[in-house]
Amino acid sequence: MASSDIGQSRALATVSGRAHGFLGRSMQHPATLQARLLWQRLPVGGKLISAGLALVTGVSILQAILNMIIAVAWVVCFVLCGAYLATKRPELTSFEPAFQEWFTRDYYPRVQQRLTTDQRWSPVLTALGPAVGRFEPSIAYTFWASRCLPASTTDWLLFRTAQVNLGSSAQPMYMTFVGVHDCWFALPKAQSELGNLSLLEAETPLQA
């Protein structure tokens, strides 16, 4: 233990001696001596101005270094976030269950309300069969899905999009879904657009 302490003391003494030697040589350097001589010749006002300029220059350099560090940190953060999101894109096979949940929970209740309150749709529902005519969500989903799916999908590296036409080819109503972080969500759509039931009209034209 004593020999270890002696070794550490010698190492510290060596480092301290080298630091003092470097400082001494720096102070004796011709450029340093000339700078000290010029500083001594300056009047008090000149010394104050020089000190102020040196302070401003030092602060500017530190600010530039700090800005550079912040910029590098932001770049690293964006790269890591992008890599994380890229690994969390949902699988394409997960879209249909997500679409079914959205259809039965969000979309079809609005359509069902319109179908039950507007008597113009009675002939259409009768022609489509008793199951659809009773407004059963599961049957309605099967009816729409058989005509809307598969969706048109696009891979954007960080996320995926899927587009479904809930209307007819003559009067399309495209619904876009975004897949990110292992889930799908529908982009907002105007209520007037969600009222597009041209798919039913195309299947069975409305009677006069």
Coordinates of N, CA and C in Angstrom, one line a residue:
M1 N 0.8 -1.2 0.0 CA 0.0 0.0 0.0 C 0.9 1.2 0.0
A2 N 2.0 1.2 0.8 CA 2.9 2.4 0.9 C 3.6 2.6 -0.4
S3 N 4.0 1.5 -1.1 CA 4.7 1.7 -2.3 C 3.8 2.2 -3.4
S4 N 2.5 1.9 -3.4 CA 1.5 2.4 -4.3 C 1.3 3.9 -4.1
D5 N 1.2 4.3 -2.8 CA 1.1 5.8 -2.6 C 2.3 6.5 -3.0
I6 N 3.5 5.9 -2.8 CA 4.7 6.6 -3.3 C 4.8 6.7 -4.8
G7 N 4.3 5.7 -5.5 CA 4.2 5.7 -6.9 C 3.3 6.8 -7.5
Q8 N 2.1 6.9 -6.8 CA 1.2 8.0 -7.2 C 1.7 9.3 -7.0
S9 N 2.4 9.5 -5.8 CA 3.0 10.8 -5.5 C 4.1 11.2 -6.5
R10 N 4.9 10.2 -6.9 CA 5.9 10.5 -7.9 C 5.3 10.9 -9.3
A11 N 4.2 10.2 -9.6 CA 3.5 10.4 -10.9 C 2.9 11.8 -10.9
L12 N 2.3 12.2 -9.8 CA 1.8 13.6 -9.7 C 2.8 14.6 -9.7
A13 N 4.0 14.3 -9.1 CA 5.1 15.3 -9.1 C 5.6 15.4 -10.5
T14 N 5.7 14.3 -11.2 CA 6.2 14.4 -12.6 C 5.3 15.2 -13.5
V15 N 3.9 15.0 -13.4 CA 3.0 15.7 -14.2 C 3.0 17.2 -13.8
S16 N 3.1 17.5 -12.5 CA 3.2 18.9 -12.1 C 4.4 19.6 -12.6
G17 N 5.5 18.9 -12.5 CA 6.8 19.4 -13.0 C 6.8 19.7 -14.5
R18 N 6.2 18.8 -15.3 CA 6.1 19.0 -16.7 C 5.2 20.2 -17.0
A19 N 4.1 20.3 -16.3 CA 3.1 21.4 -16.5 C 3.8 22.8 -16.2
H20 N 4.6 22.8 -15.1 CA 5.3 24.0 -14.8 C 6.4 24.3 -15.9
G21 N 7.0 23.3 -16.3 CA 8.0 23.5 -17.4 C 7.4 24.0 -18.7
F22 N 6.3 23.5 -19.0 CA 5.6 23.9 -20.3 C 5.2 25.4 -20.1
L23 N 4.6 25.7 -18.9 CA 4.2 27.1 -18.7 C 5.4 28.1 -18.7
G24 N 6.5 27.6 -18.1 CA 7.7 28.5 -18.1 C 8.2 28.7 -19.5
R25 N 8.3 27.7 -20.3 CA 8.7 27.8 -21.7 C 7.8 28.7 -22.5
S26 N 6.5 28.6 -22.2 CA 5.5 29.4 -22.9 C 5.7 30.9 -22.6
M27 N 5.9 31.1 -21.3 CA 6.1 32.5 -20.9 C 7.4 33.1 -21.5
Q28 N 8.4 32.3 -21.8 CA 9.6 32.8 -22.3 C 9.7 32.8 -23.8
H29 N 8.6 32.3 -24.4 CA 8.6 32.3 -25.9 C 8.6 33.7 -26.4
P30 N 9.3 34.0 -27.6 CA 9.4 35.3 -28.1 C 8.1 36.0 -28.4
A31 N 7.1 35.2 -28.9 CA 5.8 35.8 -29.1 C 5.1 36.3 -27.8
T32 N 5.3 35.4 -26.8 CA 4.7 35.8 -25.5 C 5.4 37.0 -24.9
L33 N 6.7 37.1 -25.0 CA 7.4 38.2 -24.5 C 7.0 39.5 -25.2
Q34 N 6.9 39.4 -26.6 CA 6.5 40.6 -27.3 C 5.1 41.0 -27.0
A35 N 4.2 40.1 -26.8 CA 2.8 40.4 -26.4 C 2.8 41.1 -25.0
R36 N 3.6 40.6 -24.1 CA 3.7 41.2 -22.7 C 4.2 42.6 -22.8
L37 N 5.2 42.8 -23.7 CA 5.8 44.1 -23.9 C 4.8 45.1 -24.4
L38 N 4.1 44.7 -25.4 CA 3.1 45.5 -26.0 C 2.0 45.9 -25.0
W39 N 1.6 44.9 -24.2 CA 0.6 45.1 -23.2 C 1.0 46.1 -22.2
Q40 N 2.3 46.1 -21.8 CA 2.8 47.0 -20.8 C 2.9 48.4 -21.3
R41 N 3.1 48.6 -22.6 CA 3.2 49.9 -23.3 C 1.8 50.5 -23.5
L42 N 0.8 49.7 -23.4 CA -0.6 50.3 -23.7 C -1.0 51.2 -22.5
P43 N -1.7 52.3 -22.8 CA -2.3 53.1 -21.7 C -3.4 52.3 -21.0
V44 N -3.9 52.9 -20.0 CA -5.0 52.2 -19.2 C -6.2 52.0 -20.1
G45 N -6.6 53.0 -20.8 CA -7.7 52.9 -21.7 C -7.6 51.8 -22.8
G46 N -6.4 51.7 -23.3 CA -6.1 50.7 -24.3 C -6.2 49.3 -23.7
K47 N -5.7 49.2 -22.5 CA -5.7 47.9 -21.8 C -7.2 47.5 -21.6
L48 N -8.0 48.4 -21.2 CA -9.4 48.1 -21.0 C -10.1 47.7 -22.3
I49 N -9.8 48.4 -23.4 CA -10.4 48.1 -24.6 C -9.9 46.7 -25.1
S50 N -8.6 46.4 -24.9 CA -8.1 45.1 -25.3 C -8.7 44.0 -24.5
A51 N -8.8 44.2 -23.2 CA -9.5 43.2 -22.3 C -10.9 43.0 -22.8
G52 N -11.6 44.1 -23.1 CA -13.0 43.9 -23.5 C -13.1 43.1 -24.8
L53 N -12.2 43.5 -25.8 CA -12.2 42.7 -27.0 C -11.9 41.3 -26.8
A54 N -10.9 41.0 -26.0 CA -10.6 39.6 -25.7 C -11.7 38.9 -25.1
L55 N -12.5 39.5 -24.2 CA -13.6 38.9 -23.5 C -14.7 38.6 -24.5
V56 N -15.0 39.6 -25.4 CA -16.0 39.4 -26.4 C -15.7 38.3 -27.4
T57 N -14.4 38.3 -27.8 CA -13.9 37.2 -28.7 C -14.1 35.8 -28.0
G58 N -13.7 35.7 -26.7 CA -13.8 34.5 -26.0 C -15.2 34.0 -25.9
V59 N -16.1 34.9 -25.6 CA -17.5 34.6 -25.4 C -18.1 34.1 -26.8
S60 N -17.7 34.8 -27.9 CA -18.2 34.5 -29.2 C -17.7 33.1 -29.6
I61 N -16.5 32.8 -29.3 CA -15.9 31.5 -29.6 C -16.7 30.4 -28.8
L62 N -16.9 30.6 -27.5 CA -17.6 29.7 -26.7 C -19.1 29.5 -27.2
Q63 N -19.7 30.6 -27.6 CA -21.1 30.5 -28.1 C -21.1 29.7 -29.4
A64 N -20.1 29.9 -30.3 CA -20.1 29.2 -31.5 C -19.9 27.7 -31.3
I65 N -19.0 27.4 -30.3 CA -18.8 26.0 -30.0 C -20.1 25.4 -29.4
L66 N -20.8 26.1 -28.5 CA -22.0 25.6 -27.9 C -23.1 25.4 -29.0
N67 N -23.2 26.4 -30.0 CA -24.2 26.2 -31.0 C -23.9 25.0 -31.9
M68 N -22.6 24.7 -32.1 CA -22.2 23.6 -32.9 C -22.5 22.3 -32.2
I69 N -22.3 22.3 -30.9 CA -22.6 21.1 -30.1 C -24.2 20.8 -30.1
I70 N -24.9 21.9 -30.0 CA -26.4 21.8 -30.0 C -26.9 21.3 -31.3
A71 N -26.3 21.8 -32.4 CA -26.7 21.4 -33.8 C -26.3 19.9 -34.0
V72 N -25.2 19.4 -33.5 CA -24.8 18.0 -33.7 C -25.8 17.2 -32.8
A73 N -26.1 17.7 -31.6 CA -27.1 16.9 -30.8 C -28.4 16.7 -31.5
W74 N -28.9 17.8 -32.1 CA -30.2 17.7 -32.8 C -30.1 16.7 -34.0
V75 N -29.0 16.8 -34.7 CA -28.9 15.9 -35.8 C -28.9 14.4 -35.3
V76 N -28.1 14.2 -34.3 CA -28.1 12.8 -33.7 C -29.5 12.4 -33.2
C77 N -30.2 13.3 -32.6 CA -31.5 13.0 -32.1 C -32.5 12.7 -33.2
F78 N -32.4 13.5 -34.3 CA -33.3 13.2 -35.4 C -33.0 11.8 -36.1
V79 N -31.7 11.6 -36.2 CA -31.3 10.3 -36.8 C -31.8 9.1 -36.0
L80 N -31.6 9.2 -34.6 CA -32.0 8.1 -33.8 C -33.5 8.0 -33.8
C81 N -34.2 9.1 -33.7 CA -35.7 9.0 -33.8 C -36.2 8.4 -35.1
G82 N -35.5 8.8 -36.2 CA -35.9 8.3 -37.5 C -35.7 6.8 -37.6
A83 N -34.5 6.4 -37.0 CA -34.2 4.9 -37.0 C -35.2 4.2 -36.2
Y84 N -35.6 4.8 -35.0 CA -36.6 4.1 -34.2 C -38.0 4.0 -34.8
L85 N -38.4 5.1 -35.5 CA -39.7 5.0 -36.2 C -39.7 4.1 -37.3
A86 N -38.5 4.0 -38.0 CA -38.4 3.1 -39.2 C -38.6 1.6 -38.7
T87 N -38.1 1.3 -37.5 CA -38.3 -0.1 -37.0 C -39.7 -0.3 -36.4
K88 N -40.5 0.7 -36.2 CA -41.8 0.6 -35.6 C -42.9 0.8 -36.6
R89 N -42.6 0.7 -37.9 CA -43.7 0.8 -38.9 C -44.6 -0.5 -38.8
P90 N -45.9 -0.3 -38.8 CA -46.7 -1.5 -38.7 C -46.7 -2.4 -39.9
E91 N -46.8 -3.6 -39.7 CA -46.9 -4.6 -40.9 C -48.1 -4.3 -41.7
L92 N -48.0 -4.6 -43.0 CA -49.1 -4.4 -43.9 C -50.3 -5.3 -43.5
T93 N -50.0 -6.5 -43.0 CA -51.0 -7.4 -42.6 C -51.9 -6.9 -41.4
S94 N -51.4 -5.9 -40.7 CA -52.1 -5.4 -39.6 C -53.1 -4.3 -40.0
F95 N -53.1 -3.9 -41.3 CA -54.0 -2.8 -41.7 C -55.5 -3.3 -41.7
E96 N -55.7 -4.5 -42.2 CA -57.2 -4.8 -42.4 C -57.9 -4.9 -41.0
P97 N -57.3 -5.5 -40.0 CA -57.9 -5.5 -38.6 C -58.1 -4.1 -38.1
A98 N -57.1 -3.2 -38.4 CA -57.3 -1.8 -37.9 C -58.4 -1.1 -38.7
F99 N -58.5 -1.4 -40.0 CA -59.5 -0.8 -40.9 C -60.9 -1.3 -40.4
Q100 N -61.0 -2.5 -40.1 CA -62.3 -3.1 -39.6 C -62.7 -2.4 -38.3
E101 N -61.8 -2.2 -37.4 CA -62.1 -1.5 -36.1 C -62.6 -0.1 -36.4
W102 N -61.8 0.6 -37.3 CA -62.2 2.0 -37.6 C -63.6 2.0 -38.3
F103 N -63.9 1.1 -39.2 CA -65.1 1.1 -39.9 C -66.3 0.8 -39.0
T104 N -66.2 -0.2 -38.1 CA -67.3 -0.5 -37.2 C -67.5 0.5 -36.1
R105 N -66.4 1.1 -35.7 CA -66.5 2.0 -34.5 C -66.7 3.5 -34.9
D106 N -66.1 4.0 -36.0 CA -66.2 5.4 -36.3 C -67.0 5.7 -37.5
Y107 N -66.8 4.9 -38.6 CA -67.4 5.3 -39.9 C -68.9 4.8 -40.0
Y108 N -69.1 3.5 -39.7 CA -70.4 2.9 -40.0 C -71.5 3.5 -39.1
P109 N -71.2 3.8 -37.8 CA -72.3 4.4 -37.1 C -72.9 5.7 -37.7
R110 N -72.0 6.5 -38.4 CA -72.5 7.7 -39.1 C -73.3 7.3 -40.3
V111 N -72.8 6.3 -41.0 CA -73.6 5.9 -42.2 C -74.9 5.2 -41.7
Q112 N -74.9 4.5 -40.7 CA -76.1 3.8 -40.2 C -77.2 4.8 -39.8
Q113 N -76.7 5.9 -39.2 CA -77.7 7.0 -38.8 C -78.4 7.6 -40.0
R114 N -77.6 7.8 -41.1 CA -78.2 8.3 -42.3 C -79.1 7.3 -43.0
L115 N -78.7 6.1 -43.0 CA -79.6 5.1 -43.6 C -80.9 4.9 -42.9
T116 N -80.9 5.0 -41.6 CA -82.1 4.8 -40.8 C -83.0 6.0 -40.8
T117 N -82.5 7.2 -41.1 CA -83.3 8.4 -41.1 C -83.7 8.8 -42.5
D118 N -83.1 8.3 -43.5 CA -83.4 8.7 -44.9 C -84.1 7.6 -45.6
Q119 N -85.4 7.8 -45.8 CA -86.2 6.7 -46.4 C -85.8 6.4 -47.9
R120 N -85.1 7.2 -48.5 CA -84.7 7.0 -49.9 C -83.8 5.7 -50.0
W121 N -83.2 5.3 -48.9 CA -82.3 4.2 -48.9 C -83.0 2.9 -48.6
S122 N -84.2 2.9 -48.3 CA -85.0 1.6 -48.0 C -84.9 0.7 -49.2
P123 N -85.2 1.1 -50.4 CA -85.2 0.2 -51.6 C -83.8 -0.4 -51.8
V124 N -82.8 0.4 -51.5 CA -81.4 -0.1 -51.7 C -81.1 -1.2 -50.7
L125 N -81.4 -0.9 -49.4 CA -81.1 -1.9 -48.4 C -81.9 -3.2 -48.6
T126 N -83.2 -3.0 -49.0 CA -84.0 -4.2 -49.3 C -83.4 -5.1 -50.4
A127 N -82.9 -4.4 -51.4 CA -82.2 -5.1 -52.5 C -80.9 -5.8 -52.2
L128 N -80.2 -5.2 -51.2 CA -78.9 -5.7 -50.8 C -79.1 -6.9 -49.9
G129 N -80.3 -7.1 -49.3 CA -80.5 -8.3 -48.5 C -80.9 -7.9 -47.1
P130 N -81.5 -8.8 -46.3 CA -81.9 -8.5 -45.0 C -80.8 -8.2 -44.0
A131 N -79.7 -8.8 -44.2 CA -78.6 -8.6 -43.2 C -78.1 -7.2 -43.2
V132 N -77.8 -6.7 -44.5 CA -77.5 -5.3 -44.6 C -78.6 -4.4 -44.2
G133 N -79.8 -4.8 -44.6 CA -81.0 -4.0 -44.3 C -81.2 -3.8 -42.8
R134 N -80.7 -4.7 -42.0 CA -80.8 -4.6 -40.5 C -79.7 -3.8 -39.9
F135 N -78.8 -3.3 -40.8 CA -77.7 -2.4 -40.3 C -76.7 -3.1 -39.4
E136 N -76.5 -4.4 -39.6 CA -75.5 -5.1 -38.8 C -74.1 -4.7 -39.2
P137 N -73.3 -4.2 -38.2 CA -72.0 -3.6 -38.6 C -71.1 -4.7 -39.2
S138 N -71.1 -5.9 -38.7 CA -70.2 -6.9 -39.2 C -70.5 -7.3 -40.7
I139 N -71.8 -7.3 -41.0 CA -72.3 -7.6 -42.4 C -71.9 -6.4 -43.3
A140 N -72.2 -5.2 -42.7 CA -71.9 -4.0 -43.5 C -70.4 -4.0 -43.8
Y141 N -69.5 -4.3 -42.8 CA -68.1 -4.3 -43.1 C -67.7 -5.3 -44.2
T142 N -68.3 -6.5 -44.1 CA -68.0 -7.5 -45.2 C -68.4 -6.9 -46.5
F143 N -69.5 -6.3 -46.6 CA -70.0 -5.7 -47.9 C -69.0 -4.6 -48.4
W144 N -68.6 -3.7 -47.5 CA -67.7 -2.6 -47.9 C -66.3 -3.2 -48.2
A145 N -65.8 -4.1 -47.4 CA -64.5 -4.6 -47.5 C -64.3 -5.3 -48.8
S146 N -65.3 -6.1 -49.2 CA -65.2 -6.9 -50.4 C -65.0 -6.0 -51.6
R147 N -65.4 -4.7 -51.5 CA -65.3 -3.8 -52.6 C -64.2 -2.8 -52.5
C148 N -63.7 -2.5 -51.2 CA -62.7 -1.5 -51.0 C -61.3 -2.0 -50.9
L149 N -61.2 -3.2 -50.4 CA -59.9 -3.8 -50.1 C -59.5 -4.7 -51.3
P150 N -58.2 -4.9 -51.5 CA -57.1 -4.4 -50.6 C -56.8 -2.9 -50.9
A151 N -56.2 -2.3 -49.8 CA -55.9 -0.9 -49.9 C -54.6 -0.6 -50.8
S152 N -54.5 0.6 -51.2 CA -53.3 1.0 -51.9 C -52.3 1.5 -50.9
T153 N -51.2 0.9 -50.8 CA -50.2 1.2 -49.7 C -49.0 1.8 -50.3
T154 N -48.3 2.7 -49.5 CA -47.1 3.3 -49.8 C -46.2 3.3 -48.6
D155 N -44.9 3.0 -48.8 CA -43.9 2.9 -47.7 C -43.1 4.2 -47.8
W156 N -43.1 5.0 -46.7 CA -42.3 6.3 -46.7 C -41.1 6.2 -45.7
L157 N -40.6 5.0 -45.5 CA -39.4 4.7 -44.7 C -39.7 4.9 -43.2
L158 N -40.2 6.1 -42.8 CA -40.5 6.3 -41.4 C -41.9 5.9 -41.0
F159 N -42.8 5.8 -42.0 CA -44.2 5.4 -41.8 C -44.8 4.8 -43.1
R160 N -46.0 4.3 -43.0 CA -46.7 3.8 -44.1 C -48.0 4.5 -44.3
T161 N -48.5 4.5 -45.5 CA -49.9 5.0 -45.7 C -50.7 4.0 -46.5
A162 N -52.0 4.0 -46.2 CA -52.9 3.1 -46.9 C -54.1 3.9 -47.3
Q163 N -54.5 3.8 -48.6 CA -55.6 4.5 -49.1 C -56.7 3.6 -49.6
V164 N -58.0 3.9 -49.1 CA -59.1 3.1 -49.4 C -60.2 3.9 -50.0
N165 N -60.8 3.5 -51.1 CA -61.9 4.2 -51.7 C -63.2 3.6 -51.2
L166 N -63.9 4.4 -50.3 CA -65.2 4.0 -49.7 C -66.3 4.4 -50.6
G167 N -66.1 5.1 -51.7 CA -67.1 5.4 -52.6 C -67.1 4.5 -53.9
S168 N -67.7 5.0 -54.9 CA -67.7 4.3 -56.2 C -66.6 4.8 -57.1
S169 N -66.4 4.2 -58.2 CA -65.4 4.7 -59.1 C -65.8 6.0 -59.8
A170 N -67.1 6.2 -59.9 CA -67.6 7.5 -60.5 C -67.5 8.6 -59.5
Q171 N -67.8 8.3 -58.2 CA -67.8 9.3 -57.1 C -66.9 8.7 -56.0
P172 N -65.6 8.8 -56.2 CA -64.8 8.2 -55.1 C -64.7 9.0 -53.8
M173 N -64.5 8.3 -52.7 CA -64.2 8.9 -51.5 C -63.0 8.2 -50.8
Y174 N -61.9 8.8 -51.1 CA -60.6 8.2 -50.6 C -60.4 8.5 -49.1
M175 N -60.1 7.5 -48.4 CA -59.8 7.6 -47.0 C -58.4 7.2 -46.8
T176 N -57.5 8.1 -46.2 CA -56.1 7.8 -46.0 C -55.8 7.4 -44.6
F177 N -55.1 6.4 -44.4 CA -54.7 5.9 -43.1 C -53.1 6.0 -43.0
V178 N -52.6 6.4 -41.9 CA -51.2 6.5 -41.6 C -50.8 5.4 -40.6
G179 N -49.8 4.7 -40.9 CA -49.3 3.6 -40.0 C -47.9 4.1 -39.4
V180 N -47.9 4.3 -38.1 CA -46.7 4.7 -37.5 C -46.7 4.2 -36.1
H181 N -45.5 3.8 -35.6 CA -45.4 3.2 -34.2 C -46.3 2.1 -33.9
D182 N -46.4 1.2 -34.9 CA -47.2 -0.1 -34.7 C -48.7 0.2 -34.6
C183 N -49.2 1.3 -35.1 CA -50.6 1.5 -35.1 C -51.0 2.3 -36.4
W184 N -52.3 2.2 -36.7 CA -52.9 2.9 -37.9 C -53.9 3.9 -37.4
F185 N -53.9 5.0 -38.0 CA -55.0 6.0 -37.7 C -55.4 6.7 -39.0
A186 N -56.7 7.1 -39.0 CA -57.3 7.7 -40.2 C -57.1 9.2 -40.1
L187 N -56.7 9.8 -41.3 CA -56.6 11.2 -41.4 C -58.0 11.9 -41.3
P188 N -58.1 13.0 -40.7 CA -59.4 13.7 -40.6 C -60.1 13.9 -42.0
K189 N -61.4 13.7 -41.9 CA -62.2 13.9 -43.2 C -63.4 14.7 -42.8
A190 N -63.9 15.5 -43.8 CA -65.0 16.4 -43.6 C -66.3 15.5 -43.5
Q191 N -67.2 16.0 -42.6 CA -68.5 15.2 -42.5 C -69.2 15.1 -43.8
S192 N -69.2 16.1 -44.6 CA -69.9 16.0 -45.9 C -69.3 14.9 -46.8
E193 N -68.0 14.8 -46.7 CA -67.3 13.7 -47.5 C -67.7 12.3 -47.0
L194 N -67.7 12.2 -45.7 CA -68.1 10.9 -45.1 C -69.5 10.5 -45.4
G195 N -70.3 11.4 -45.8 CA -71.7 11.1 -46.2 C -71.8 10.6 -47.6
N196 N -70.7 10.4 -48.3 CA -70.7 9.8 -49.7 C -71.1 8.3 -49.6
L197 N -72.3 8.0 -50.1 CA -72.7 6.6 -50.1 C -72.9 6.1 -51.5
S198 N -72.0 6.6 -52.4 CA -72.1 6.3 -53.8 C -71.8 4.8 -54.1
L199 N -71.1 4.1 -53.1 CA -70.9 2.7 -53.3 C -72.2 1.9 -53.3
L200 N -73.1 2.3 -52.4 CA -74.4 1.7 -52.3 C -75.2 2.1 -53.6
E201 N -75.1 3.3 -54.0 CA -75.9 3.7 -55.2 C -75.4 2.9 -56.4
A202 N -74.1 2.7 -56.5 CA -73.6 2.0 -57.6 C -74.0 0.5 -57.6
E203 N -74.2 -0.1 -56.4 CA -74.6 -1.5 -56.3 C -76.0 -1.6 -56.7
T204 N -76.9 -0.7 -56.2 CA -78.3 -0.8 -56.5 C -78.8 0.7 -56.7
P205 N -79.0 1.1 -58.0 CA -79.5 2.5 -58.2 C -80.8 2.8 -57.4
L206 N -80.8 4.0 -56.9 CA -82.0 4.5 -56.1 C -83.2 4.5 -57.0
Q207 N -84.3 4.0 -56.5 CA -85.6 4.1 -57.2 C -86.2 5.5 -57.1
A208 N -86.8 5.9 -58.2 CA -87.4 7.2 -58.2 C -88.6 7.2 -57.2

